[in-house]
Structures are given as C-alpha cells and as structure tokens.
mmCIF file of C-alpha atoms in Angstrom:
data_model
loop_
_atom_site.group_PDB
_atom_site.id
_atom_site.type_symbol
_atom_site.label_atom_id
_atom_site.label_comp_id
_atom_site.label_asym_id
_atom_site.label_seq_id
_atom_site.Cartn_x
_atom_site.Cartn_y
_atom_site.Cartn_z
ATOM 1 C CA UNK A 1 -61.276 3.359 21.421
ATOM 2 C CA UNK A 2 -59.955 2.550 17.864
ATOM 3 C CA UNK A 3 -58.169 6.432 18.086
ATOM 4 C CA UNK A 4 -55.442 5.274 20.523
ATOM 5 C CA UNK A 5 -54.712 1.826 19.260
ATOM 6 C CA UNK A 6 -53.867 3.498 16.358
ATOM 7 C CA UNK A 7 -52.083 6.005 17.435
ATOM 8 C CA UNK A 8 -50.111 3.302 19.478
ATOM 9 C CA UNK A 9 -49.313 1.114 16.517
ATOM 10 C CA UNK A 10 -48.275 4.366 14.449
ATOM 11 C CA UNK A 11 -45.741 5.392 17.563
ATOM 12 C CA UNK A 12 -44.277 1.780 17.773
ATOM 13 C CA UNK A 13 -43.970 2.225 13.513
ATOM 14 C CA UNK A 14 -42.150 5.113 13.820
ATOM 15 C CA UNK A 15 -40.055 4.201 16.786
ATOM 16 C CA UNK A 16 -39.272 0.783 14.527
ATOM 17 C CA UNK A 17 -38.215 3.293 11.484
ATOM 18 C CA UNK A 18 -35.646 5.557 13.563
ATOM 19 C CA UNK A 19 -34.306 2.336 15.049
ATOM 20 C CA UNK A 20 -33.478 1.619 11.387
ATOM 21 C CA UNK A 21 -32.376 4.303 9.842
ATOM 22 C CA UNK A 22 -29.767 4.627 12.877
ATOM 23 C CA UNK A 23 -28.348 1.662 12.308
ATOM 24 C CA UNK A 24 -24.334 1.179 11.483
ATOM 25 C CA UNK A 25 -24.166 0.497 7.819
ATOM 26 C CA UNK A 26 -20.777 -1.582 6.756
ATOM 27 C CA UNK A 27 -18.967 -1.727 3.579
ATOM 28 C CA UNK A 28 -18.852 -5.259 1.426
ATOM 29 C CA UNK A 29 -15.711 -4.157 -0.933
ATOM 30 C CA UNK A 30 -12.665 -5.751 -0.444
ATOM 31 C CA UNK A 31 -9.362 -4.420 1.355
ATOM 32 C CA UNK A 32 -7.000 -3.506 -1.150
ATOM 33 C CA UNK A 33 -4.001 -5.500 -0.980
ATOM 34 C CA UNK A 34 -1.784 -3.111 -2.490
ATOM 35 C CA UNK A 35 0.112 0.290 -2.305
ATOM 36 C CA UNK A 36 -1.951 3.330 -3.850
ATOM 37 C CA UNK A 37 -1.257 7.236 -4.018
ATOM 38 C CA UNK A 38 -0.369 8.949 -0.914
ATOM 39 C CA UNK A 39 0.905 5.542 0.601
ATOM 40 C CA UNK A 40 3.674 6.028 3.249
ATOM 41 C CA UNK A 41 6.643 4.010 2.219
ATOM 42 C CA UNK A 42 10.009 3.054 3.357
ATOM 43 C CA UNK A 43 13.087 2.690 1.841
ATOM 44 C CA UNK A 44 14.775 -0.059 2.780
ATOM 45 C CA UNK A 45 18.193 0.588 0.131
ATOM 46 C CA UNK A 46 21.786 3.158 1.661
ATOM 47 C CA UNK A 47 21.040 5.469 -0.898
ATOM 48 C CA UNK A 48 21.797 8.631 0.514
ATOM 49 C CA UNK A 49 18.541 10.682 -0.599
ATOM 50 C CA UNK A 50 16.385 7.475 1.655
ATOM 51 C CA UNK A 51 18.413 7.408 4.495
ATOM 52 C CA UNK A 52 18.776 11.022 5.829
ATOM 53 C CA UNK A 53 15.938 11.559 8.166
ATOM 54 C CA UNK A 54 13.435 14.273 7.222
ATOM 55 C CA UNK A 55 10.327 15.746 8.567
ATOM 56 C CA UNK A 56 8.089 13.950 5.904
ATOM 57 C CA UNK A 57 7.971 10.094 5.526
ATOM 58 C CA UNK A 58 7.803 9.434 1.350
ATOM 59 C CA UNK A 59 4.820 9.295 -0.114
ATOM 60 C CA UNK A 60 3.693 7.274 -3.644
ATOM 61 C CA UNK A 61 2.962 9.628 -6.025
ATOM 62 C CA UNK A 62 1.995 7.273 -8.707
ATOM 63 C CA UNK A 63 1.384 3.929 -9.245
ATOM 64 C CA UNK A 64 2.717 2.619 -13.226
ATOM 65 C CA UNK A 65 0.014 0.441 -13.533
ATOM 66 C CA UNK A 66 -3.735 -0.108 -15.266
ATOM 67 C CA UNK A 67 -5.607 0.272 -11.838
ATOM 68 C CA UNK A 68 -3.422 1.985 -9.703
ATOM 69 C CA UNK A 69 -2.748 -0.394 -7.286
ATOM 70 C CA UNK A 70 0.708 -1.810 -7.067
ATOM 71 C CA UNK A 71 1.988 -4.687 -5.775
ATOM 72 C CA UNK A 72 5.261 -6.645 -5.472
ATOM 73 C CA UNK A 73 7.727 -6.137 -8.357
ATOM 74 C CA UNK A 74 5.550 -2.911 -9.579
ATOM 75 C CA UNK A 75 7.317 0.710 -10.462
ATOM 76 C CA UNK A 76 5.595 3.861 -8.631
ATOM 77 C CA UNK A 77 6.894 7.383 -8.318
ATOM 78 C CA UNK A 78 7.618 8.874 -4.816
ATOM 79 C CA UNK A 79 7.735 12.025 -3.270
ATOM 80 C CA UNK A 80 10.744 12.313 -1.462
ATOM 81 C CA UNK A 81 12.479 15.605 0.794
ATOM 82 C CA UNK A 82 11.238 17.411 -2.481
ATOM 83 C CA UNK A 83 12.004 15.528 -5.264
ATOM 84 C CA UNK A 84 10.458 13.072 -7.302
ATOM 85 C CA UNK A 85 12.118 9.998 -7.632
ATOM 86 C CA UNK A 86 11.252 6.269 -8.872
ATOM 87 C CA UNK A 87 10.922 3.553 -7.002
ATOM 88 C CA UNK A 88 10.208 -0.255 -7.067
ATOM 89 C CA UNK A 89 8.003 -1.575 -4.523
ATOM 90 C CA UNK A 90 9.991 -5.065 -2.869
ATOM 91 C CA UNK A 91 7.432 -5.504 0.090
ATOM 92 C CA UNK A 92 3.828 -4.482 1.272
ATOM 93 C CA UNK A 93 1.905 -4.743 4.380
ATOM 94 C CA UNK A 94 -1.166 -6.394 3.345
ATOM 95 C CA UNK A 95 -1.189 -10.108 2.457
ATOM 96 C CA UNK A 96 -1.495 -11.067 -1.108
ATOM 97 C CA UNK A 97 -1.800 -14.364 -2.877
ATOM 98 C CA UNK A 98 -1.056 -17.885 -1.139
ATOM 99 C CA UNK A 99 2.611 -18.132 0.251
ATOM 100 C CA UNK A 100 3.752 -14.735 -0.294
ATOM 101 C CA UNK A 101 5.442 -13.202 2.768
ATOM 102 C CA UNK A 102 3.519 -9.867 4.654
ATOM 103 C CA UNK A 103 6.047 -7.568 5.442
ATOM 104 C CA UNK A 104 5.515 -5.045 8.721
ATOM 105 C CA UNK A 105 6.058 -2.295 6.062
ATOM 106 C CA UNK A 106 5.287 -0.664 2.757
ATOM 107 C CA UNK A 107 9.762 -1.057 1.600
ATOM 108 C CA UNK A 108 10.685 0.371 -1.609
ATOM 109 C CA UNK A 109 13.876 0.471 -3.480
ATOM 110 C CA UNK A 110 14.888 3.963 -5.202
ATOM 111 C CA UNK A 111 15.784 3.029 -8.566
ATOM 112 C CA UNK A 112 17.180 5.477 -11.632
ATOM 113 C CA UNK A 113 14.633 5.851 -14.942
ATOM 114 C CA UNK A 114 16.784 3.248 -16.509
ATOM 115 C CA UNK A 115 15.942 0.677 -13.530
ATOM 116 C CA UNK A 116 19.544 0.564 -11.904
ATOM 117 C CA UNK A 117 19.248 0.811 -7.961
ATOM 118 C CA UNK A 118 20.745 4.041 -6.808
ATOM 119 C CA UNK A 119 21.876 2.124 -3.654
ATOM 120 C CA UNK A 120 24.310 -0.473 -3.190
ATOM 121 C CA UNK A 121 22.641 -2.602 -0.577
ATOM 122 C CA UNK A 122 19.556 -4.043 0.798
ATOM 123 C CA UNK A 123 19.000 -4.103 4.133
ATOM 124 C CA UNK A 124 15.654 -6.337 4.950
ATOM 125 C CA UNK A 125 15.021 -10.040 3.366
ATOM 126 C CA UNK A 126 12.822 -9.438 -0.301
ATOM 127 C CA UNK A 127 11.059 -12.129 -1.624
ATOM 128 C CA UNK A 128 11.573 -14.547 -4.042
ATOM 129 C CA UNK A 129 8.917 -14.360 -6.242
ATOM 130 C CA UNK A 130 11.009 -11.313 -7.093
ATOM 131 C CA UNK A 131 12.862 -14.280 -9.406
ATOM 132 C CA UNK A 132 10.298 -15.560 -11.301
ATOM 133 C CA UNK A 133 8.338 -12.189 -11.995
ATOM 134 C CA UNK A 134 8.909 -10.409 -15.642
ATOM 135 C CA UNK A 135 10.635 -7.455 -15.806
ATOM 136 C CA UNK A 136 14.574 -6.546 -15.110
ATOM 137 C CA UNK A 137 15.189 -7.097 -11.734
ATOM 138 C CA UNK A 138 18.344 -8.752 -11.884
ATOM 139 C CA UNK A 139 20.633 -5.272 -10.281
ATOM 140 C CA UNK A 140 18.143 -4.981 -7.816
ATOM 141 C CA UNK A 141 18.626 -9.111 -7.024
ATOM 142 C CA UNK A 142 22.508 -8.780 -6.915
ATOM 143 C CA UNK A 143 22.490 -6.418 -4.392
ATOM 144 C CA UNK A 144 19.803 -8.126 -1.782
ATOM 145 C CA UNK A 145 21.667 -9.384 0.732
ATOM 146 C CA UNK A 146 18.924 -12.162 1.968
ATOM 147 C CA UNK A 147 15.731 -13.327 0.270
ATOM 148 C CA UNK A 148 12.157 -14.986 2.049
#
C-alpha cells in the first residue's frame, strides 16, 4: 500500500517541477531611453543627402558617448545611402526625464565634423532644453523654425 502513495506523491512532484520550469520568465532591466547602434533614424533637416528617398532607412552607427546610449543634444555617426555622415540627435521616441517632450520618431540633424548643419531648415518643432544644454548648438538653433 505504501508503493503507490509514493509513487503518487513522486508523479504530482514531478508534474509540479515541469509546471515550473515551463513557466514565462520576464526581464527586470530597464527600457533604454535612448538611441543605440543600428537605431533607425530620421532626418528631419532639407539637406539633400536626407531627403532623397532610398531603399535603406539610416541607421546609427555610433553613439559619441561613455555608454553608448545617446540622448537629446548627443553626436552619433550614421549610415546613410553609403556614406558615413554625422549627425546630432534633436528628438527620440522614448520618454526621458520629467517634462521633456516624446517625439513619434528617432529625428536627427546631419551636421559637418565642425558641427555646422549641412541643411538650412528644420522641419519638425525641437525642444528647448536644446538651449540650456552644453555644447555648440547655436547654428543648429538659428535654423529651427519652431521649438516645444
């Protein structure tokens, strides 16, 4: 008699353990609330190497910063119709500190290597904090046409 109860109770352990191990397991970590390598972009400037349509959206390349992650007001290097060309990030999609706008897209500005726009207008709304942020920003400023 003590055979099958224990055979029972060793069925309903194993049944118990598969249940387990089968379970959907979830990450903890964090979203990142930036733009990283091989982030789709779009460039929101009239240069004329952003706004001929080609097969390939741009992709980030490289992100100038400690962690690679770059955020508002941050330089990263794109991959655009073949060429590799700077760019400063004015707008991502994923929200960021306390009263900073979201944006629907990832919008970069093509800039030279000596941080002049190669565009001479900007055709969405950047953001303000663009202002008060270190760096030289004040080309890519002038030629905004509206700021959030």
């Amino acid at each position: 008699m003590a055979l099958p109860q224990l055979s029972r109770s060793l069925t309903g352990l194993i049944v118990e353990a598969s249940s387990i191990t089968q379970q959907r397991t979830f990450s903890l970590s964090t979203v990142a609330a930036a733009i990283q390598k091989m982030t789709r972009v779009r460039v929101v400037d009239n240069s004329p190497l952003g706004n001929t349509p080609y097969h390939r959206p741009p992709r980030v390349i490289h992100v100038y910063t400690k962690n690679g992650m770059g955020k508002v007001g941050d330089k990263v290097l794109l991959a655009i119709k073949g060429q590799k060309k700077k760019a400063l990030i004015i707008g991502h999609k994923m929200p960021g500190e306390c009263m900073t706008p979201r944006f629907d897209s990832n919008n970069v500005v093509l800039i030279e290597d000596n941080g002049n726009p190669t565009g001479t207008r900007i055709k969405v709304p950047i953001p303000t904090q663009l202002r008060k942020m270190e760096g030289d920003y004040t080309k890519v400023l002038a030629i905004a046409s509206s700021f959030v």
